[in-house]
Every structure is written in C-alpha cells, then in structure tokens.
C-alpha cells in the first residue's frame, strides 16, 4: 500500500483499523483448541483391554462404557439409578495394585490417557476402595450417617448416604481431609467370607438397615450365595470399618494415591431408584494413578463445562425447555431451528443419494398396533397413557417401526422389489421421570433419524455395508472421524431359528470386515430379536457418544405376518433391519453443540456472515452486499446501532464464523475487512471473494474459510 493510500485509509477511519482497535480493547481470549480425533485406520492407539469379549483387529479407540454400577461378575453391570448392589463372593478376592503406566509429568494428557474403570483393572479397584474409604470418612465426620451402596463408575466412584443432616459441597474438604488421613495410615483391606446369619447379626449390631435390605435381596435371589465382607483396618482398632461387598479392592489404603483423589459434588438420589423410597445424598469422587492425571481430568472436566450445550443453547439462543410448556419438550428458537433445518436437509439429501425413499407417519396410532408390535407388553413403562377417540384407544408413538411395517403390508411385495430402504425423521414420545431428563440428551419428545430396510437373506451383508458407508459419510461431514464399533451377538433367550441367527451374525461380521473397521464382540449382548452393531463417536475432547445402531429383527416380521413372493410364487418372511445414524436429532444436536463448543462450521452456522458498519453512511453499500450474498443462499445479517467494540463483541459472543467490518474506505473500494471466529484476522477482500470463499466452504462442508 502506498503512503498516500495508507494516509487516506487511516484518515477515513478504515474498517480494518477500527476492527483492530476494537479487538485489542476487548481483550478477546482465544478459543481453546483440543487435539482432533484421528481418522479410523489412520493410526494405532495405545492398546488396552477390551470392554467386552474378543477384539477383532486393532481397536480404533479405547472402549468405554457409560457410568454405571458394576457388582460382582455381571458383565453388563447395573444402571446407576436402579440402586442395586450385590455381595456374592467371586471365586477369589481380587487384590489389585495400581498400574505403573503413569505418563511422564511433563506429558500433555488427553482423555485417552485417562482410563475408564472398564479399561484399567487397577484403577477400578482403586476407585472402589476409594468409595469405601470415603464412606468410612463420612461416618467419622458425620455421626449417624447410614450407608447404602458405593460403586465405582466410569472415571470415579460415588456412595449414597442417608444423612441425619443434609450436607453440601462445603462439607467435602473436611471429608476429603479424613480420607487422606486414612490413606496415609496404609490400613490393610481384607476380604472375609461369612455365613449369611453372621452377616445379618453384624449388620443389625451396627444399625445399617439398607445393608440388611441388600442382604435380604441377595438371599432371595440366591439363597445359598456366599456373602463377603471387606474390612479396612484391623478389628478392635480405632480405625476399623467394614462393608458388605463383592470387591474387588486394593490390598491397603496406601495403594490409593492421596494426591490423586478428589471429592467432586453432592447430589440427590432415591434408594433403589424409587421416587417413593427414601431420599438419599450421593457424594461423587474421582481417583487416579497420579496427580498429573487428576489435573488433566479436572482440566477436561472444566472444558466439558465450557462446552455444556445447555449453557450454550441459552447464550446462542438455540433452544429452550420451559416448565410452562412441559419438561423434556424442546422449543427450537430461530437460530437452533436453522441449524436443525440444515441438518435435516443434509440428512435427507444423503439418504436419497443412497437409494432410500422418505416416509412420513403420524404421531399417534391405535392401541392395537402397539399390542401387535409387542410394545405394550415390553415397553409400557416408557409409553404415555392412551387416549380415547370415538370409543377407540390411541397411543402417542414411542417408535416408528410399526408404522413402517404397516406401509410394507399395504401392498404386495415381490422378491424383485427388495431391498426396500425407507427413512423417516419421525417424532416419538417416551416417558422419562423428571429427575432423569438432561437438556437435549434426555427428553420426552424427540425426532429419530429412523430407517428400515426390508431385504432378502443374501442381501444382508451388502445392505449393512451400505449403512456403514453412510455412517462414515454423515459423521465425517459433522466433524467426527473417530469411532468405537461393537457387535452384539445372540443372547440366551431369543426368537428366530439357529440358522437365522448364524446367517445374520455372519453377515454383520462380513460387512464390518469388508469395511475394514476394527470391532469388539459382546457375546450374548444382542437383543432377543436379533444381533446388532453399535457405533460410538468420539468428540473433540475425547468423550464417546453412542449414536448409530444397526439392528436385525426376526420379531416384527413374524408378529405382523410380513411376507414377499419368491421366484417360485411362495411366501417368505423378509429380513428387517432397523437403522439409526444420529440416534435422535435432539441428542445429536446436543453432541454437536458440545463438540464444536457452539462454534458451528460455516455450512451449519445459523448466521454465516455478519456485516459490521463503522457508520450509517456505509449502510447502503452493506445492504447491497447482503442482498448479493442472500441471492447465493448465504445467511448474512447487517448489524449496527452501537459502537464498533460492542458490534465486534456481540459477533464474537454469537460465534459468527465470518465477521466483516466496513468503513468508507471499504465502501469506496468494494472490499470488506474480514475476521473469522476460527482463525482471526484475514484482511481486506472484495465482497465477491468473501462470497466465493463462503460458498466454497459450504459446498465442501469445510471448517476453513
């Protein structure tokens, strides 16, 4: 730029100069950047034990299970809100020392370096023992506290207490201080197997009614079950405590790193998950091998808080859930509705290109339909009550499947017509207790990205492979390129013939191997009506989310009497494949918000470009630019009416991908002073260049401007 032009631009208060001044005055903090997940097959992660069964090939990411209560040898564990526990003794007590694989202190840790309990037997035992030490500390600090259950969970532990007086998070430091004292004493942890009546007398002597109820439930289910007790410290000593428990535990409290534990929060809970039962207080904690791991965990937890979709949903005006409308019912605001519109349009285009036909079905159907499908028998607790319409009972649909089956039955189908691929963004309604709902992740009304494939037996593998290809294409577009894949096989109780199951499982394995995706096998973990593939995606900070499911079904075709005509003019049952990619739009939107920390890529952003004028004098030029961009389907807004500092701050808060400042110099030159939310200052570009770059990024679904 020549000196005269430079002086002219400065004299005219160029948008670029004012933009720079505004940004420096704002002290804008750069957005944290987390390591991106690696693509499937691109690299090999650190090897860890699989969560279920044998692993075929190399695992593309360490397996992970949702937080749960795990007792004894149950391989699936128990959901935490069931509030169940068991004390049947394993064949031998598992005395486990912490792992020696702590990374070097200077290493930068990610979530992959922070093992879950299912991935590390050593940490599982540490966390379980830490729960016992916490309970021991609570009963010393808060006299009269009564214990219920205290399991390990994904990356920590909790214990539920019936407290004489409510506690708050202000009480946690005192409890943690007592825990550290007990840990530093290096008290032995000892397993003892006792007759049931001995256990009963001991429990009654210390006044623990919940433990007595646990004992009774064990004996009711297994009258001759061996009962085990774990002691901390020596009997008769001051620091002695015991609990009815199946283990495993570490050999002594000294095996817990006192500098790598932390009590995190206090929450409410109900005994055995029953809202009519006693209300308890739950204390959550975490335990690690090293202080470095604890610090990394706390950092990632803070990052997860920063990305919380509930907070960002309000800040970015995306959605709300209001008591006046109803719990678990989502109201999509204009910004959120635009993102959802882009998501739905992309979803439909991808399915049409893959040979699917779109369906629309009603939100309500006759009760008889759900009786035939079996939902009223097996799913009633999650369904809303029926309504009477002209003396007939109708039901809000909890699933889309029976309506798709009804469409199949509406016409004659030949083997030549198969496969049929039908997809629907179908809204369903399921009852969730008020205490279990969580933002967009768990709601009462949601839209499933549902599809059903009806095919011949020899078409299964090809159709499954097509679904896997579609999964990869869809998730790549949304910025997810790291997966965990699990195949669940025939359970002990099932419908369908041995030949059907063998053929179906072989087809799923064939499709996965043909795709080249590593997968774990959960032997016996399939549904009673067919085997399935589950796919978890990993987000920007390493959390795994269950999204895609591919499920074969031998049940519904039989219940509804589905048939196609063979080449020999005979009737045969078609194979039915249930298939969801995103799971539900609501939940996936929550995942998407947190993955991108609210900063959507250009193609998804509700507002792609914001024009910021230095004065009203340049507004005519900006309106012309905005009109030209809108003509090319660019979502652009013109701001104004406040100082440049406020305009820039508001655009940054809104996470607008492209911000363009315009002063008299830009208006005269036909340019825009550009800054992107992702990469910062770009410089002066013609408005045609900006339009071209935005259009190219949208077309390629790239995050780069």
XYZ file of N, CA and C in Angstrom, residues 395-540:
438
model
N -52.593 -44.156 20.907
C -51.354 -44.071 21.676
C -50.356 -43.173 20.961
N -49.749 -42.216 21.720
C -48.614 -41.478 21.169
C -47.510 -42.474 20.857
N -46.921 -42.366 19.683
C -45.981 -43.423 19.284
C -44.635 -43.271 19.989
N -44.124 -44.374 20.562
C -42.789 -44.372 21.144
C -41.729 -44.808 20.138
N -42.178 -45.396 19.029
C -41.295 -45.918 17.988
C -41.932 -45.655 16.626
N -41.105 -45.649 15.596
C -41.613 -45.500 14.231
C -41.821 -46.841 13.531
N -41.200 -47.894 14.058
C -41.145 -49.178 13.346
C -42.519 -49.723 12.929
N -43.512 -49.793 13.846
C -44.785 -50.398 13.446
C -45.468 -49.669 12.283
N -45.282 -48.354 12.219
C -45.883 -47.610 11.102
C -45.193 -47.954 9.789
N -43.891 -48.165 9.813
C -43.190 -48.568 8.595
C -43.612 -49.979 8.183
N -43.810 -50.834 9.168
C -44.294 -52.181 8.882
C -45.676 -52.120 8.233
N -46.534 -51.212 8.725
C -47.877 -51.076 8.158
C -47.810 -50.657 6.693
N -46.845 -49.800 6.354
C -46.686 -49.396 4.956
C -46.258 -50.591 4.108
N -45.352 -51.422 4.643
C -44.941 -52.623 3.909
C -46.147 -53.521 3.636
N -47.023 -53.651 4.636
C -48.173 -54.545 4.498
C -49.245 -53.997 3.558
N -49.144 -52.722 3.215
C -50.206 -52.087 2.425
C -50.183 -52.517 0.960
N -49.156 -53.262 0.561
C -49.073 -53.668 -0.840
C -48.419 -55.037 -0.944
N -48.594 -55.657 -2.103
C -47.927 -56.922 -2.384
C -46.468 -56.637 -2.742
N -45.567 -57.442 -2.196
C -44.146 -57.232 -2.451
C -43.543 -58.490 -3.048
N -42.809 -58.313 -4.139
C -42.107 -59.408 -4.792
C -40.637 -59.387 -4.395
N -39.979 -60.527 -4.533
C -38.541 -60.572 -4.261
C -37.790 -59.593 -5.150
N -38.368 -59.283 -6.324
C -37.727 -58.331 -7.233
C -37.737 -56.911 -6.672
N -38.674 -56.614 -5.750
C -38.774 -55.267 -5.167
C -37.726 -55.026 -4.088
N -37.146 -56.087 -3.583
C -36.231 -55.971 -2.448
C -34.796 -55.750 -2.922
N -34.022 -54.960 -2.202
C -34.323 -54.366 -0.889
C -35.168 -53.103 -0.998
N -35.961 -52.866 0.038
C -36.661 -51.593 0.224
C -35.965 -50.834 1.344
N -35.585 -49.590 1.068
C -34.915 -48.753 2.074
C -35.797 -47.538 2.329
N -36.361 -47.478 3.537
C -37.286 -46.406 3.884
C -36.748 -45.631 5.084
N -36.748 -44.317 4.965
C -36.188 -43.467 6.027
C -37.187 -42.394 6.426
N -37.155 -42.042 7.698
C -38.065 -41.022 8.224
C -37.412 -40.282 9.383
N -37.579 -38.983 9.401
C -37.283 -38.197 10.599
C -38.585 -38.166 11.393
N -38.766 -39.184 12.216
C -40.047 -39.387 12.884
C -40.008 -38.994 14.349
N -40.940 -38.138 14.746
C -41.000 -37.683 16.138
C -41.739 -38.710 16.991
N -41.138 -39.065 18.120
C -41.716 -40.044 19.035
C -41.761 -39.448 20.440
N -42.518 -40.099 21.311
C -42.725 -39.591 22.669
C -42.540 -40.739 23.667
N -41.669 -40.517 24.630
C -41.406 -41.535 25.643
C -41.379 -40.893 27.016
N -41.928 -41.620 27.968
C -41.975 -41.095 29.328
C -40.600 -41.186 29.971
N -40.151 -40.078 30.526
C -38.935 -40.021 31.324
C -39.278 -39.344 32.645
N -38.784 -39.883 33.730
C -39.005 -39.247 35.025
C -38.328 -37.884 35.035
N -38.917 -36.956 35.766
C -38.407 -35.587 35.769
C -36.961 -35.515 36.234
N -36.578 -36.395 37.150
C -35.213 -36.346 37.662
C -34.170 -36.905 36.717
N -34.602 -37.563 35.645
C -33.642 -38.179 34.722
C -33.392 -37.348 33.477
N -34.205 -36.328 33.219
C -34.051 -35.539 31.998
C -32.834 -34.624 32.102
N -32.205 -34.381 30.941
C -30.945 -33.649 30.938
C -30.797 -32.911 29.613
N -31.191 -31.633 29.592
C -31.028 -30.833 28.388
C -31.597 -31.533 27.170
N -30.813 -31.554 26.079
C -31.224 -32.241 24.857
C -30.884 -33.725 24.887
N -30.102 -34.126 25.871
C -29.625 -35.501 25.889
C -30.696 -36.497 26.308
N -31.639 -36.065 27.112
C -32.704 -36.977 27.543
C -33.978 -36.171 27.662
N -34.887 -36.363 26.717
C -36.106 -35.570 26.626
C -37.301 -36.506 26.474
N -38.486 -35.913 26.450
C -39.705 -36.722 26.341
C -40.268 -36.760 24.927
N -39.950 -35.777 24.141
C -40.362 -35.762 22.742
C -39.138 -35.537 21.878
N -38.868 -36.434 20.936
C -37.663 -36.282 20.126
C -37.878 -36.917 18.759
N -37.023 -36.529 17.827
C -37.130 -36.978 16.448
C -36.003 -37.953 16.140
N -36.366 -39.187 15.844
C -35.374 -40.194 15.485
C -35.047 -40.108 13.998
N -33.763 -40.283 13.680
C -33.412 -40.421 12.258
C -33.513 -41.910 11.938
N -34.731 -42.320 11.697
C -35.064 -43.737 11.628
C -35.036 -44.228 10.190
N -34.664 -45.455 10.007
C -34.785 -46.092 8.698
C -34.955 -47.588 8.903
N -35.649 -48.207 7.954
C -35.830 -49.649 7.970
C -35.570 -50.187 6.577
N -34.837 -51.273 6.554
C -34.506 -51.941 5.296
C -35.163 -53.310 5.319
N -35.913 -53.608 4.282
C -36.515 -54.930 4.112
C -35.772 -55.600 2.959
N -35.196 -56.761 3.216
C -34.333 -57.355 2.202
C -34.389 -58.876 2.244
N -33.711 -59.501 1.281
C -33.561 -60.952 1.231
C -32.386 -61.371 2.110
N -32.375 -62.627 2.560
C -31.266 -63.068 3.413
C -29.889 -62.855 2.794
N -29.755 -63.095 1.469
C -28.441 -62.946 0.858
C -28.081 -61.491 0.565
N -28.973 -60.557 0.928
C -28.691 -59.126 0.741
C -28.230 -58.453 2.035
N -28.233 -59.182 3.153
C -27.951 -58.561 4.453
C -26.578 -57.911 4.469
N -25.540 -58.654 4.104
C -24.175 -58.126 4.209
C -24.001 -56.872 3.369
N -24.519 -56.887 2.150
C -24.396 -55.715 1.284
C -25.127 -54.505 1.835
N -26.320 -54.749 2.404
C -27.087 -53.637 2.968
C -26.401 -53.075 4.213
N -25.855 -53.951 5.040
C -25.148 -53.480 6.235
C -23.924 -52.676 5.820
N -23.192 -53.147 4.822
C -22.022 -52.405 4.352
C -22.440 -51.023 3.847
N -23.564 -50.945 3.149
C -24.054 -49.651 2.694
C -24.375 -48.722 3.850
N -24.934 -49.274 4.919
C -25.226 -48.463 6.105
C -23.926 -47.951 6.725
N -22.915 -48.807 6.826
C -21.637 -48.386 7.403
C -20.987 -47.282 6.574
N -21.087 -47.380 5.269
C -20.555 -46.317 4.409
C -21.289 -45.003 4.662
N -22.601 -45.097 4.826
C -23.400 -43.905 5.082
C -23.057 -43.307 6.439
N -22.852 -44.163 7.440
C -22.431 -43.694 8.761
C -21.166 -42.857 8.647
N -20.171 -43.383 7.931
C -18.895 -42.671 7.815
C -19.064 -41.347 7.084
N -19.832 -41.336 6.005
C -20.035 -40.097 5.245
C -20.720 -39.031 6.082
N -21.746 -39.442 6.822
C -22.506 -38.476 7.618
C -21.657 -37.921 8.751
N -20.982 -38.779 9.503
C -20.211 -38.290 10.644
C -18.994 -37.476 10.216
N -18.393 -37.821 9.108
C -17.273 -37.027 8.604
C -17.720 -35.601 8.302
N -18.899 -35.462 7.727
C -19.410 -34.122 7.405
C -19.614 -33.280 8.657
N -19.930 -33.918 9.768
C -20.161 -33.180 11.007
C -18.902 -33.021 11.854
N -17.776 -33.518 11.356
C -16.514 -33.329 12.065
C -16.144 -34.443 13.016
N -16.760 -35.621 12.870
C -16.428 -36.773 13.710
C -15.730 -37.821 12.850
N -14.533 -38.203 13.242
C -13.809 -39.171 12.424
C -13.158 -40.267 13.267
N -13.647 -40.463 14.464
C -13.081 -41.482 15.339
C -14.224 -42.257 15.973
N -14.198 -43.567 15.817
C -15.330 -44.384 16.233
C -14.892 -45.553 17.114
N -15.864 -46.066 17.827
C -15.724 -47.347 18.521
C -16.883 -48.216 18.073
N -16.589 -49.421 17.612
C -17.595 -50.283 16.999
C -17.733 -51.567 17.814
N -18.976 -51.952 18.118
C -19.249 -53.163 18.888
C -20.306 -54.008 18.187
N -20.062 -55.292 18.123
C -21.018 -56.253 17.581
C -21.582 -57.069 18.726
N -22.911 -57.083 18.862
C -23.573 -57.832 19.938
C -24.273 -59.047 19.344
N -24.015 -60.211 19.924
C -24.492 -61.467 19.348
C -25.660 -62.055 20.143
N -26.071 -63.234 19.787
C -27.299 -63.864 20.287
C -27.279 -64.066 21.801
N -28.320 -63.588 22.489
C -28.419 -63.825 23.938
C -28.993 -65.200 24.228
N -29.034 -65.539 25.502
C -29.526 -66.865 25.896
C -30.989 -67.048 25.507
N -31.802 -66.003 25.682
C -33.214 -66.065 25.312
C -33.426 -65.243 24.051
N -33.970 -65.859 23.021
C -34.103 -65.165 21.746
C -35.220 -65.789 20.923
N -35.652 -65.063 19.895
C -36.588 -65.597 18.905
C -35.821 -65.788 17.607
N -36.352 -66.643 16.725
C -35.665 -66.913 15.470
C -34.895 -68.218 15.540
N -34.668 -68.796 14.391
C -34.003 -70.097 14.327
C -32.494 -69.953 14.444
N -31.838 -71.079 14.737
C -30.378 -71.090 14.784
C -29.796 -70.660 13.452
N -30.419 -71.131 12.362
C -29.920 -70.790 11.030
C -30.046 -69.290 10.767
N -31.168 -68.697 11.203
C -31.361 -67.249 11.015
C -30.273 -66.465 11.743
N -30.030 -66.828 12.993
C -29.035 -66.114 13.790
C -27.634 -66.293 13.213
N -27.301 -67.494 12.832
C -25.969 -67.746 12.283
C -25.745 -66.941 11.012
N -26.750 -66.923 10.148
C -26.620 -66.177 8.902
C -26.518 -64.677 9.167
N -27.342 -64.183 10.096
C -27.342 -62.749 10.397
C -26.014 -62.312 11.007
N -25.520 -63.076 11.983
C -24.254 -62.705 12.624
C -23.099 -62.778 11.636
N -23.095 -63.788 10.785
C -22.046 -63.903 9.774
C -22.088 -62.720 8.811
N -23.300 -62.262 8.470
C -23.428 -61.123 7.555
C -22.906 -59.842 8.195
N -23.184 -59.643 9.487
C -22.684 -58.451 10.170
C -21.158 -58.469 10.243
N -20.599 -59.620 10.584
C -19.138 -59.737 10.638
C -18.535 -59.482 9.258
N -19.141 -60.057 8.230
C -18.647 -59.875 6.868
C -18.648 -58.405 6.461
N -19.733 -57.696 6.802
C -19.825 -56.275 6.445
C -18.767 -55.452 7.163
N -18.562 -55.730 8.450
C -17.558 -54.995 9.216
C -16.150 -55.279 8.703
N -15.869 -56.549 8.409
C -14.541 -56.890 7.912
C -14.314 -56.314 6.526
N -15.354 -56.317 5.702
C -15.247 -55.728 4.369
C -15.000 -54.229 4.454
N -15.618 -53.585 5.449
C -15.410 -52.153 5.667
C -14.011 -51.878 6.198
N -13.433 -52.854 6.877
C -12.093 -52.667 7.425
C -12.074 -51.982 8.768
N -13.212 -51.984 9.454
C -13.290 -51.350 10.760
C -12.994 -52.379 11.859
N -12.079 -52.080 12.769
C -11.909 -52.945 13.940
C -13.174 -52.908 14.796
N -13.471 -54.025 15.463
C -14.658 -54.042 16.307
C -14.479 -55.030 17.436
N -15.183 -54.777 18.526
C -15.231 -55.691 19.662
C -16.522 -56.487 19.598
N -16.504 -57.659 20.186
C -17.680 -58.530 20.191
C -18.210 -58.656 21.612
N -19.475 -58.337 21.785
C -20.161 -58.547 23.061
C -20.972 -59.828 22.922
N -20.364 -60.929 23.326
C -21.020 -62.225 23.180
C -22.286 -62.279 24.039
N -23.404 -62.556 23.388
C -24.674 -62.657 24.103
C -25.310 -61.325 24.420
N -24.769 -60.234 23.875
C -25.277 -58.903 24.204
C -26.324 -58.366 23.254
N -26.741 -59.168 22.260
C -27.743 -58.708 21.313
C -29.133 -58.665 21.919
N -30.047 -58.041 21.203
C -31.449 -58.053 21.626
C -32.033 -59.441 21.379
N -33.143 -59.733 22.031
C -33.721 -61.072 21.890
C -34.210 -61.331 20.469
N -34.384 -60.253 19.687
C -34.951 -60.413 18.348
C -33.916 -60.269 17.234
N -32.604 -60.114 17.571
C -31.615 -60.066 16.517
C -30.292 -59.462 16.958
N -29.189 -59.768 16.233
C -27.884 -59.183 16.543
C -27.820 -57.732 16.085
N -26.823 -57.001 16.579
C -26.751 -55.587 16.229
C -25.312 -55.099 16.235
N -25.126 -53.959 15.573
C -23.867 -53.215 15.587
C -24.152 -51.866 16.233
N -23.346 -51.490 17.212
C -23.434 -50.166 17.829
C -22.159 -49.395 17.515
N -22.319 -48.118 17.216
C -21.178 -47.274 16.869
C -21.191 -46.038 17.756
N -20.076 -45.834 18.461
C -19.899 -44.636 19.269
C -18.961 -43.693 18.534
N -19.255 -42.404 18.589
C -18.366 -41.404 18.018
C -17.604 -40.727 19.152
N -16.429 -40.237 18.844
C -15.611 -39.556 19.855
C -15.552 -38.076 19.520
N -15.815 -37.231 20.511
C -15.870 -35.794 20.253
C -14.509 -35.137 20.439
N -14.498 -33.811 20.371
C -13.242 -33.058 20.351
C -12.434 -33.205 21.622
